[in-house]
Amino acid sequence: MDLSEYCKSLPKIELHAHLTGSLSDETVLKLLRAKQAEGGANLPQSAEVTIQRGHKRTLEECFEVFRILHCLTDNLSAIKTIARDVIQEFVADNVRYLELRTTPKSINGVMTKNQYIDTVLEAMIDEMKLNTITIRLLISIDRSRGLDDAWDTLQLAKQYAAHERFKNLICGIDISGNPRAGNLVEYIPVLREAKQCGLKLSVHLAEVVNEKETLEVLKTELIDRIGHGTFIHPETGGSQELMQLVKDQGIPLELCLSSNIKSGTVKSAEAHHFSCWRKDKHPVVICTDDKGVFSTTLSEEYKICAETFHLKKTDLRELCLAAVEMTFLSQEEKDRLRQTILKDLDKLTHIESV
Ligand code: 6MZ
């Protein structure tokens, strides 16, 4: 089996995937056609919203892409379509466990944040019935929207975490959004309350250089997983103090190579912080971030890692398996997932040996 095929066949775990950023070209075209049928004007061409291989955008331009995508996903029918399409694409890429994340949105007279979340959760339930995948949801707080919105989102997450039908599907809170907007330190009280309510926390941290903010947030000892963490390790523009805080707390990092390279926060695959943390045997999980916007798949991310850092197939197996421990599942659910992944890995080894 060549490397591409092998990476595709691996039973994978995806822990960092933003719903709207994950839209494939096909889904974007579907949404555009629906808008055109309604007589919408000034619609973007698909080429404007995906970043093809070898191309780059600044982080600011990426956030402009999200704004365009949000215009195409401004109703419940579109939300249903995107949730289903994205999940099915992860299934087709052999993802066995998916932690999806999304920012609840409301549009006057069109949809409430509750309806938005209900629609995503119903799509998750439907797709879990039809496919061999387990899916959980992280509700995202957008750091550019201010503290009132963050408290509002936390209330919503608490409501769903206690919901009769949906409570098992909500596994935590994500803080994301333009890393140059707002100050994460102001969100610490929200994080503290979320943690007290039993919600797990994945926080985008040090995606751009911001030592002061990163330090304050790490010192709270509230964070369960770090998104990106690009400028934490001293070898990639962080500091000894930041790295030690992460290591002492054993916080896993969600690493998204194509995203960081294409948005220009990391110069090249070789310069990616994956190698520093791996060398130190710190827990890391390979993720896509926004598979649509960055025109990638989880298999492709594994392949880039393998080629860049000379990983063997056994290393890739270990990365898949190690990701089980980094999920926000209960111990019992992790045990079950580990069995599934192990069984699939054994099958793969068998196929390779014949
Ligand atoms: C920070 C990001 C991101 O929530 O509408 N998002 N936040 N850094 C990134 N690196 C490139 N990529 C995506 O999905 C889109 C939203 O996810 C966050 C942004 O807030 C973006 O608006 P949802 O489903």
mmCIF file of C-alpha atoms and ligand atoms in Angstrom:
data_model
loop_
_atom_site.group_PDB
_atom_site.id
_atom_site.type_symbol
_atom_site.label_atom_id
_atom_site.label_comp_id
_atom_site.label_asym_id
_atom_site.label_seq_id
_atom_site.Cartn_x
_atom_site.Cartn_y
_atom_site.Cartn_z
ATOM 1 C CA MET A 1 0.000 0.000 0.000
ATOM 2 C CA ASP A 2 1.477 3.391 -0.849
ATOM 3 C CA LEU A 3 1.540 6.134 1.749
ATOM 4 C CA SER A 4 -1.593 7.959 0.495
ATOM 5 C CA GLU A 5 -3.623 4.788 0.528
ATOM 6 C CA TYR A 6 -2.265 3.810 3.930
ATOM 7 C CA CYS A 7 -3.093 7.217 5.466
ATOM 8 C CA LYS A 8 -6.591 6.984 4.010
ATOM 9 C CA SER A 9 -7.065 3.465 5.420
ATOM 10 C CA LEU A 10 -5.980 4.406 8.939
ATOM 11 C CA PRO A 11 -8.897 4.599 11.399
ATOM 12 C CA LYS A 12 -8.548 8.244 12.342
ATOM 13 C CA ILE A 13 -9.683 10.608 15.079
ATOM 14 C CA GLU A 14 -10.397 14.250 14.243
ATOM 15 C CA LEU A 15 -10.449 16.610 17.225
ATOM 16 C CA HIS A 16 -10.167 20.059 15.637
ATOM 17 C CA ALA A 17 -12.659 20.711 12.834
ATOM 18 C CA HIS A 18 -14.661 23.939 12.487
ATOM 19 C CA LEU A 19 -17.944 23.168 10.772
ATOM 20 C CA THR A 20 -18.110 26.126 8.377
ATOM 21 C CA GLY A 21 -14.397 25.968 7.554
ATOM 22 C CA SER A 22 -14.785 22.310 6.607
ATOM 23 C CA LEU A 23 -17.074 22.884 3.607
ATOM 24 C CA SER A 24 -15.882 21.176 0.445
ATOM 25 C CA ASP A 25 -16.058 22.810 -2.996
ATOM 26 C CA GLU A 26 -19.045 20.579 -3.797
ATOM 27 C CA THR A 27 -20.970 21.828 -0.779
ATOM 28 C CA VAL A 28 -20.082 25.451 -1.488
ATOM 29 C CA LEU A 29 -21.347 25.015 -5.062
ATOM 30 C CA LYS A 30 -24.556 23.446 -3.759
ATOM 31 C CA LEU A 31 -25.101 26.435 -1.473
ATOM 32 C CA LEU A 32 -24.307 28.886 -4.269
ATOM 33 C CA ARG A 33 -26.846 27.220 -6.542
ATOM 34 C CA ALA A 34 -29.482 27.408 -3.808
ATOM 35 C CA LYS A 35 -28.758 31.126 -3.370
ATOM 36 C CA GLN A 36 -28.861 31.697 -7.138
ATOM 37 C CA ALA A 37 -32.222 29.927 -7.325
ATOM 38 C CA GLU A 38 -33.487 32.415 -4.746
ATOM 39 C CA GLY A 39 -32.248 35.226 -7.000
ATOM 40 C CA GLY A 40 -29.225 36.202 -4.861
ATOM 41 C CA ALA A 41 -26.824 38.743 -6.389
ATOM 42 C CA ASN A 42 -23.043 39.331 -6.005
ATOM 43 C CA LEU A 43 -22.330 35.739 -5.099
ATOM 44 C CA PRO A 44 -18.712 34.591 -4.788
ATOM 45 C CA GLN A 45 -17.223 32.015 -7.118
ATOM 46 C CA SER A 46 -16.138 28.779 -5.445
ATOM 47 C CA ALA A 47 -12.501 29.549 -6.271
ATOM 48 C CA GLU A 48 -12.669 32.523 -3.917
ATOM 49 C CA VAL A 49 -13.342 30.408 -0.882
ATOM 50 C CA THR A 50 -10.810 27.593 -1.046
ATOM 51 C CA ILE A 51 -7.056 27.840 -0.855
ATOM 52 C CA GLN A 52 -5.562 25.380 -3.295
ATOM 53 C CA ARG A 53 -2.355 23.453 -2.764
ATOM 54 C CA GLY A 54 0.730 25.636 -2.855
ATOM 55 C CA HIS A 55 -1.303 28.824 -2.365
ATOM 56 C CA LYS A 56 -1.319 30.973 0.742
ATOM 57 C CA ARG A 57 -3.500 33.614 2.351
ATOM 58 C CA THR A 58 -2.917 35.787 5.363
ATOM 59 C CA LEU A 59 -4.850 34.947 8.498
ATOM 60 C CA GLU A 60 -6.908 38.095 7.922
ATOM 61 C CA GLU A 61 -7.841 36.885 4.434
ATOM 62 C CA CYS A 62 -8.887 33.524 5.915
ATOM 63 C CA PHE A 63 -11.288 35.324 8.220
ATOM 64 C CA GLU A 64 -12.695 37.132 5.195
ATOM 65 C CA VAL A 65 -13.321 33.694 3.658
ATOM 66 C CA PHE A 66 -15.261 32.664 6.793
ATOM 67 C CA ARG A 67 -17.368 35.810 6.439
ATOM 68 C CA ILE A 68 -18.272 34.830 2.875
ATOM 69 C CA LEU A 69 -19.074 31.267 3.918
ATOM 70 C CA HIS A 70 -21.293 32.554 6.727
ATOM 71 C CA CYS A 71 -23.309 34.495 4.108
ATOM 72 C CA LEU A 72 -23.931 31.210 2.303
ATOM 73 C CA THR A 73 -24.956 29.407 5.490
ATOM 74 C CA ASP A 74 -27.504 31.881 6.822
ATOM 75 C CA ASN A 75 -30.501 29.560 7.109
ATOM 76 C CA LEU A 76 -31.417 26.239 8.710
ATOM 77 C CA SER A 77 -31.679 24.346 5.442
ATOM 78 C CA ALA A 78 -28.067 25.302 4.635
ATOM 79 C CA ILE A 79 -26.942 24.314 8.148
ATOM 80 C CA LYS A 80 -28.516 20.898 7.730
ATOM 81 C CA THR A 81 -26.795 20.479 4.360
ATOM 82 C CA ILE A 82 -23.359 21.516 5.606
ATOM 83 C CA ALA A 83 -23.486 19.396 8.759
ATOM 84 C CA ARG A 84 -24.462 16.301 6.776
ATOM 85 C CA ASP A 85 -21.964 16.882 3.962
ATOM 86 C CA VAL A 86 -19.054 17.565 6.296
ATOM 87 C CA ILE A 87 -19.771 14.483 8.423
ATOM 88 C CA GLN A 88 -20.133 12.267 5.336
ATOM 89 C CA GLU A 89 -16.808 13.545 4.002
ATOM 90 C CA PHE A 90 -15.071 12.709 7.284
ATOM 91 C CA VAL A 91 -16.685 9.236 7.131
ATOM 92 C CA ALA A 92 -15.391 8.787 3.564
ATOM 93 C CA ASP A 93 -11.910 9.687 4.832
ATOM 94 C CA ASN A 94 -12.118 6.881 7.413
ATOM 95 C CA VAL A 95 -12.574 9.098 10.444
ATOM 96 C CA ARG A 96 -13.984 6.940 13.244
ATOM 97 C CA TYR A 97 -14.412 9.638 15.861
ATOM 98 C CA LEU A 98 -15.107 13.294 15.145
ATOM 99 C CA GLU A 99 -15.269 16.231 17.514
ATOM 100 C CA LEU A 100 -16.921 18.909 15.444
ATOM 101 C CA ARG A 101 -17.022 22.505 16.645
ATOM 102 C CA THR A 102 -19.182 25.416 15.590
ATOM 103 C CA THR A 103 -20.184 28.907 16.672
ATOM 104 C CA PRO A 104 -23.945 29.223 17.286
ATOM 105 C CA LYS A 105 -25.497 31.899 15.066
ATOM 106 C CA SER A 106 -28.810 33.672 15.050
ATOM 107 C CA ILE A 107 -30.449 35.718 12.295
ATOM 108 C CA ASN A 108 -33.526 37.749 13.112
ATOM 109 C CA GLY A 109 -36.649 36.073 11.815
ATOM 110 C CA VAL A 110 -34.647 33.250 10.218
ATOM 111 C CA MET A 111 -32.991 31.168 12.937
ATOM 112 C CA THR A 112 -32.193 31.268 16.627
ATOM 113 C CA LYS A 113 -28.957 29.949 18.163
ATOM 114 C CA ASN A 114 -30.979 27.081 19.634
ATOM 115 C CA GLN A 115 -32.356 26.152 16.228
ATOM 116 C CA TYR A 116 -28.846 26.356 14.769
ATOM 117 C CA ILE A 117 -27.459 23.932 17.385
ATOM 118 C CA ASP A 118 -30.540 21.656 17.187
ATOM 119 C CA THR A 119 -30.042 21.351 13.433
ATOM 120 C CA VAL A 120 -26.359 20.423 13.763
ATOM 121 C CA LEU A 121 -27.120 17.900 16.526
ATOM 122 C CA GLU A 122 -29.959 16.271 14.566
ATOM 123 C CA ALA A 123 -27.635 15.885 11.574
ATOM 124 C CA MET A 124 -25.041 14.278 13.868
ATOM 125 C CA ILE A 125 -27.622 11.805 15.192
ATOM 126 C CA ASP A 126 -28.823 10.934 11.665
ATOM 127 C CA GLU A 127 -25.300 10.374 10.364
ATOM 128 C CA MET A 128 -24.286 8.277 13.380
ATOM 129 C CA LYS A 129 -27.233 5.985 12.626
ATOM 130 C CA LEU A 130 -26.127 5.565 9.012
ATOM 131 C CA ASN A 131 -22.347 5.321 9.404
ATOM 132 C CA THR A 132 -19.594 3.834 11.563
ATOM 133 C CA ILE A 133 -18.643 7.080 13.234
ATOM 134 C CA THR A 134 -19.036 8.593 16.689
ATOM 135 C CA ILE A 135 -19.499 12.359 16.758
ATOM 136 C CA ARG A 136 -19.465 14.906 19.555
ATOM 137 C CA LEU A 137 -19.924 18.678 19.480
ATOM 138 C CA LEU A 138 -17.874 21.488 20.977
ATOM 139 C CA ILE A 139 -19.719 24.781 21.106
ATOM 140 C CA SER A 140 -17.452 27.608 19.977
ATOM 141 C CA ILE A 141 -17.021 31.000 21.534
ATOM 142 C CA ASP A 142 -15.726 33.539 19.014
ATOM 143 C CA ARG A 143 -13.184 35.787 20.770
ATOM 144 C CA SER A 144 -13.941 38.627 18.364
ATOM 145 C CA ARG A 145 -17.586 38.813 19.437
ATOM 146 C CA GLY A 146 -17.047 40.088 22.982
ATOM 147 C CA LEU A 147 -17.805 38.896 26.476
ATOM 148 C CA ASP A 148 -21.611 39.193 26.412
ATOM 149 C CA ASP A 149 -21.780 36.824 23.475
ATOM 150 C CA ALA A 150 -19.371 34.444 25.253
ATOM 151 C CA TRP A 151 -21.583 34.301 28.386
ATOM 152 C CA ASP A 152 -24.568 33.757 26.125
ATOM 153 C CA THR A 153 -22.819 30.870 24.383
ATOM 154 C CA LEU A 154 -21.854 29.347 27.729
ATOM 155 C CA GLN A 155 -25.500 29.470 28.835
ATOM 156 C CA LEU A 156 -26.433 27.673 25.654
ATOM 157 C CA ALA A 157 -23.762 25.021 26.191
ATOM 158 C CA LYS A 158 -24.976 24.471 29.778
ATOM 159 C CA GLN A 159 -28.538 24.141 28.550
ATOM 160 C CA TYR A 160 -27.536 21.501 25.977
ATOM 161 C CA ALA A 161 -25.276 19.652 28.413
ATOM 162 C CA ALA A 162 -28.401 19.098 30.555
ATOM 163 C CA HIS A 163 -30.741 18.442 27.609
ATOM 164 C CA GLU A 164 -32.665 15.162 27.725
ATOM 165 C CA ARG A 165 -32.044 14.240 24.066
ATOM 166 C CA PHE A 166 -28.697 15.886 23.384
ATOM 167 C CA LYS A 167 -26.698 15.879 26.622
ATOM 168 C CA ASN A 168 -24.367 13.054 25.601
ATOM 169 C CA LEU A 169 -23.451 14.805 22.381
ATOM 170 C CA ILE A 170 -22.056 18.017 23.852
ATOM 171 C CA CYS A 171 -18.546 17.516 25.142
ATOM 172 C CA GLY A 172 -17.233 20.989 25.754
ATOM 173 C CA ILE A 173 -16.412 24.526 24.731
ATOM 174 C CA ASP A 174 -13.965 25.808 22.151
ATOM 175 C CA ILE A 175 -12.597 29.337 22.045
ATOM 176 C CA SER A 176 -11.631 30.359 18.553
ATOM 177 C CA GLY A 177 -11.966 33.336 16.219
ATOM 178 C CA ASN A 178 -9.421 35.786 14.854
ATOM 179 C CA PRO A 179 -6.452 35.510 17.255
ATOM 180 C CA ARG A 180 -5.659 39.192 16.697
ATOM 181 C CA ALA A 181 -9.115 40.262 17.887
ATOM 182 C CA GLY A 182 -10.010 40.728 21.553
ATOM 183 C CA ASN A 183 -8.023 39.525 24.544
ATOM 184 C CA LEU A 184 -8.412 35.958 25.831
ATOM 185 C CA VAL A 185 -7.593 37.019 29.380
ATOM 186 C CA GLU A 186 -10.990 38.723 29.564
ATOM 187 C CA TYR A 187 -12.624 35.352 28.845
ATOM 188 C CA ILE A 188 -11.032 33.562 31.817
ATOM 189 C CA PRO A 189 -14.142 33.950 34.063
ATOM 190 C CA VAL A 190 -16.203 32.279 31.312
ATOM 191 C CA LEU A 191 -13.690 29.438 31.096
ATOM 192 C CA ARG A 192 -13.745 29.045 34.879
ATOM 193 C CA GLU A 193 -17.519 28.756 34.983
ATOM 194 C CA ALA A 194 -17.574 26.358 32.024
ATOM 195 C CA LYS A 195 -15.099 24.118 33.814
ATOM 196 C CA GLN A 196 -17.138 24.228 37.025
ATOM 197 C CA CYS A 197 -20.121 23.020 35.013
ATOM 198 C CA GLY A 198 -18.158 19.984 33.856
ATOM 199 C CA LEU A 199 -17.513 21.188 30.307
ATOM 200 C CA LYS A 200 -14.140 20.370 28.764
ATOM 201 C CA LEU A 201 -12.137 23.248 27.293
ATOM 202 C CA SER A 202 -10.253 23.425 24.035
ATOM 203 C CA VAL A 203 -8.714 26.848 23.546
ATOM 204 C CA HIS A 204 -6.990 28.326 20.487
ATOM 205 C CA LEU A 205 -3.785 29.532 22.039
ATOM 206 C CA ALA A 206 -0.655 31.193 20.628
ATOM 207 C CA GLU A 207 -1.807 30.801 17.015
ATOM 208 C CA VAL A 208 0.000 34.114 16.601
ATOM 209 C CA VAL A 209 2.653 35.574 18.900
ATOM 210 C CA ASN A 210 1.032 36.719 22.123
ATOM 211 C CA GLU A 211 3.160 35.661 25.065
ATOM 212 C CA LYS A 212 1.338 37.694 27.726
ATOM 213 C CA GLU A 213 -2.110 36.343 26.867
ATOM 214 C CA THR A 214 -0.815 32.778 26.482
ATOM 215 C CA LEU A 215 0.922 32.907 29.860
ATOM 216 C CA GLU A 216 -2.137 34.242 31.711
ATOM 217 C CA VAL A 217 -4.411 31.604 30.202
ATOM 218 C CA LEU A 218 -2.006 28.728 30.880
ATOM 219 C CA LYS A 219 -1.551 29.833 34.487
ATOM 220 C CA THR A 220 -5.270 29.274 35.146
ATOM 221 C CA GLU A 221 -4.712 25.505 34.752
ATOM 222 C CA LEU A 222 -8.181 25.276 33.201
ATOM 223 C CA ILE A 223 -7.307 24.181 29.668
ATOM 224 C CA ASP A 224 -7.855 20.577 28.542
ATOM 225 C CA ARG A 225 -6.514 20.910 24.987
ATOM 226 C CA ILE A 226 -4.703 23.629 23.063
ATOM 227 C CA GLY A 227 -5.621 24.501 19.482
ATOM 228 C CA HIS A 228 -2.455 25.232 17.429
ATOM 229 C CA GLY A 229 -0.102 26.431 20.205
ATOM 230 C CA THR A 230 2.267 27.598 17.481
ATOM 231 C CA PHE A 231 4.254 30.086 19.559
ATOM 232 C CA ILE A 232 4.650 28.143 22.811
ATOM 233 C CA HIS A 233 7.747 25.974 22.330
ATOM 234 C CA PRO A 234 10.991 27.969 22.689
ATOM 235 C CA GLU A 235 12.253 26.519 19.382
ATOM 236 C CA THR A 236 9.302 28.051 17.491
ATOM 237 C CA GLY A 237 9.078 31.523 18.993
ATOM 238 C CA GLY A 238 7.651 30.689 22.430
ATOM 239 C CA SER A 239 9.539 30.476 25.714
ATOM 240 C CA GLN A 240 10.819 28.009 28.271
ATOM 241 C CA GLU A 241 8.190 29.213 30.750
ATOM 242 C CA LEU A 242 5.263 28.680 28.368
ATOM 243 C CA MET A 243 6.485 25.250 27.329
ATOM 244 C CA GLN A 244 6.995 24.187 30.937
ATOM 245 C CA LEU A 245 3.439 25.203 31.877
ATOM 246 C CA VAL A 246 2.062 23.090 29.022
ATOM 247 C CA LYS A 247 4.277 20.136 29.905
ATOM 248 C CA ASP A 248 3.603 20.285 33.646
ATOM 249 C CA GLN A 249 -0.145 20.191 32.982
ATOM 250 C CA GLY A 250 0.228 17.605 30.212
ATOM 251 C CA ILE A 251 -2.058 19.580 27.894
ATOM 252 C CA PRO A 252 -2.350 17.906 24.460
ATOM 253 C CA LEU A 253 -1.928 20.051 21.347
ATOM 254 C CA GLU A 254 -4.226 19.921 18.316
ATOM 255 C CA LEU A 255 -1.883 20.471 15.354
ATOM 256 C CA CYS A 256 -3.087 21.570 11.927
ATOM 257 C CA LEU A 257 -0.171 21.725 9.481
ATOM 258 C CA SER A 258 -1.850 22.877 6.253
ATOM 259 C CA SER A 259 -3.862 25.500 8.101
ATOM 260 C CA ASN A 260 -0.771 27.007 9.731
ATOM 261 C CA ILE A 261 1.284 26.896 6.537
ATOM 262 C CA LYS A 262 -1.423 28.268 4.239
ATOM 263 C CA SER A 263 -2.412 31.016 6.658
ATOM 264 C CA GLY A 264 1.270 31.950 6.988
ATOM 265 C CA THR A 265 1.760 31.510 10.749
ATOM 266 C CA VAL A 266 4.315 28.734 10.041
ATOM 267 C CA LYS A 267 6.840 29.082 7.190
ATOM 268 C CA SER A 268 6.897 25.470 5.958
ATOM 269 C CA ALA A 269 5.994 21.925 6.978
ATOM 270 C CA GLU A 270 9.607 21.397 8.093
ATOM 271 C CA ALA A 271 9.388 24.418 10.396
ATOM 272 C CA HIS A 272 6.161 23.204 12.031
ATOM 273 C CA HIS A 273 6.148 22.794 15.820
ATOM 274 C CA PHE A 274 4.949 19.176 15.412
ATOM 275 C CA SER A 275 8.582 18.054 15.434
ATOM 276 C CA CYS A 276 9.541 19.891 18.669
ATOM 277 C CA TRP A 277 6.670 18.502 20.713
ATOM 278 C CA ARG A 278 7.042 15.030 19.248
ATOM 279 C CA LYS A 279 10.749 15.021 20.033
ATOM 280 C CA ASP A 280 9.796 15.802 23.664
ATOM 281 C CA LYS A 281 7.178 12.993 23.584
ATOM 282 C CA HIS A 282 4.412 15.468 24.412
ATOM 283 C CA PRO A 283 0.850 14.420 23.375
ATOM 284 C CA VAL A 284 -0.131 15.841 19.988
ATOM 285 C CA VAL A 285 -3.011 15.050 17.644
ATOM 286 C CA ILE A 286 -3.030 15.731 13.900
ATOM 287 C CA CYS A 287 -6.124 17.658 12.788
ATOM 288 C CA THR A 288 -7.502 19.525 9.767
ATOM 289 C CA ASP A 289 -8.861 22.781 11.313
ATOM 290 C CA ASP A 290 -10.780 23.856 8.180
ATOM 291 C CA LYS A 291 -10.481 21.082 5.595
ATOM 292 C CA GLY A 292 -12.514 23.041 3.028
ATOM 293 C CA VAL A 293 -10.858 26.418 3.316
ATOM 294 C CA PHE A 294 -7.387 24.849 3.402
ATOM 295 C CA SER A 295 -8.267 22.255 0.770
ATOM 296 C CA THR A 296 -7.096 19.195 2.683
ATOM 297 C CA THR A 297 -8.266 15.976 4.377
ATOM 298 C CA LEU A 298 -7.186 14.316 7.601
ATOM 299 C CA SER A 299 -5.465 11.575 5.554
ATOM 300 C CA GLU A 300 -3.551 14.255 3.681
ATOM 301 C CA GLU A 301 -2.427 15.821 6.977
ATOM 302 C CA TYR A 302 -1.106 12.435 8.172
ATOM 303 C CA LYS A 303 0.703 12.035 4.861
ATOM 304 C CA ILE A 304 2.307 15.498 5.064
ATOM 305 C CA CYS A 305 3.473 14.689 8.600
ATOM 306 C CA ALA A 306 4.852 11.314 7.566
ATOM 307 C CA GLU A 307 6.725 12.717 4.564
ATOM 308 C CA THR A 308 8.063 15.772 6.343
ATOM 309 C CA PHE A 309 9.159 14.133 9.579
ATOM 310 C CA HIS A 310 10.042 10.699 8.170
ATOM 311 C CA LEU A 311 7.422 8.842 10.182
ATOM 312 C CA LYS A 312 7.068 5.111 9.723
ATOM 313 C CA LYS A 313 3.735 3.364 9.330
ATOM 314 C CA THR A 314 4.050 2.183 12.942
ATOM 315 C CA ASP A 315 4.444 5.821 14.039
ATOM 316 C CA LEU A 316 1.228 6.719 12.184
ATOM 317 C CA ARG A 317 -0.598 3.839 13.901
ATOM 318 C CA GLU A 318 0.602 5.107 17.260
ATOM 319 C CA LEU A 319 -0.571 8.645 16.481
ATOM 320 C CA CYS A 320 -4.066 7.324 15.676
ATOM 321 C CA LEU A 321 -4.202 5.283 18.846
ATOM 322 C CA ALA A 322 -2.764 7.988 21.095
ATOM 323 C CA ALA A 323 -5.528 10.350 19.957
ATOM 324 C CA VAL A 324 -8.098 8.218 21.832
ATOM 325 C CA GLU A 325 -6.709 9.478 25.154
ATOM 326 C CA MET A 326 -7.020 13.098 23.987
ATOM 327 C CA THR A 327 -10.733 12.933 23.182
ATOM 328 C CA PHE A 328 -13.295 14.510 25.503
ATOM 329 C CA LEU A 329 -15.081 11.169 25.977
ATOM 330 C CA SER A 330 -15.714 9.426 29.307
ATOM 331 C CA GLN A 331 -13.270 6.680 30.305
ATOM 332 C CA GLU A 332 -15.777 4.023 29.332
ATOM 333 C CA GLU A 333 -16.347 5.584 25.902
ATOM 334 C CA LYS A 334 -12.587 5.919 25.382
ATOM 335 C CA ASP A 335 -12.155 2.220 26.153
ATOM 336 C CA ARG A 336 -14.771 1.363 23.547
ATOM 337 C CA LEU A 337 -13.229 3.685 20.949
ATOM 338 C CA ARG A 338 -9.773 2.242 21.623
ATOM 339 C CA GLN A 339 -11.129 -1.239 20.893
ATOM 340 C CA THR A 340 -12.633 -0.049 17.598
ATOM 341 C CA ILE A 341 -9.417 1.657 16.525
ATOM 342 C CA LEU A 342 -7.286 -1.327 17.530
ATOM 343 C CA LYS A 343 -9.510 -3.717 15.618
ATOM 344 C CA ASP A 344 -9.313 -1.583 12.476
ATOM 345 C CA LEU A 345 -5.545 -1.178 12.836
ATOM 346 C CA ASP A 346 -5.154 -4.948 13.122
ATOM 347 C CA LYS A 347 -7.237 -5.397 9.965
ATOM 348 C CA LEU A 348 -5.003 -2.910 8.183
ATOM 349 C CA THR A 349 -1.848 -4.692 9.314
ATOM 350 C CA HIS A 350 -3.347 -7.966 8.078
ATOM 351 C CA ILE A 351 -4.198 -6.479 4.648
ATOM 352 C CA GLU A 352 -0.647 -5.183 4.373
ATOM 353 C CA SER A 353 0.858 -8.536 5.261
ATOM 354 C CA VAL A 354 -0.965 -10.562 2.579
HETATM 355 C C1 6MZ B 1 -9.181 30.703 14.848
HETATM 356 C C2 6MZ B 1 -10.805 29.756 13.527
HETATM 357 C C3 6MZ B 1 -9.823 29.265 12.642
HETATM 358 O O1 6MZ B 1 -17.815 28.171 13.875
HETATM 359 O O2 6MZ B 1 -18.797 29.102 11.796
HETATM 360 N N1 6MZ B 1 -12.007 29.390 13.041
HETATM 361 N N2 6MZ B 1 -10.481 30.465 14.614
HETATM 362 N N3 6MZ B 1 -8.202 30.276 14.050
HETATM 363 C C4 6MZ B 1 -8.466 29.571 12.930
HETATM 364 N N4 6MZ B 1 -7.420 29.223 12.135
HETATM 365 C C5 6MZ B 1 -7.419 29.321 10.721
HETATM 366 N N5 6MZ B 1 -10.450 28.581 11.674
HETATM 367 C C6 6MZ B 1 -11.781 28.653 11.930
HETATM 368 O O3 6MZ B 1 -16.630 27.845 11.703
HETATM 369 C C7 6MZ B 1 -15.874 28.979 11.275
HETATM 370 C C8 6MZ B 1 -15.320 29.733 12.453
HETATM 371 O O4 6MZ B 1 -14.323 28.938 13.124
HETATM 372 C C9 6MZ B 1 -13.294 29.762 13.657
HETATM 373 C C10 6MZ B 1 -13.662 31.195 13.300
HETATM 374 O O5 6MZ B 1 -14.350 31.784 14.380
HETATM 375 C C11 6MZ B 1 -14.581 30.998 12.091
HETATM 376 O O6 6MZ B 1 -15.475 32.089 11.890
HETATM 377 P P1 6MZ B 1 -18.051 27.959 12.419
HETATM 378 O O7 6MZ B 1 -18.704 26.641 12.141
#
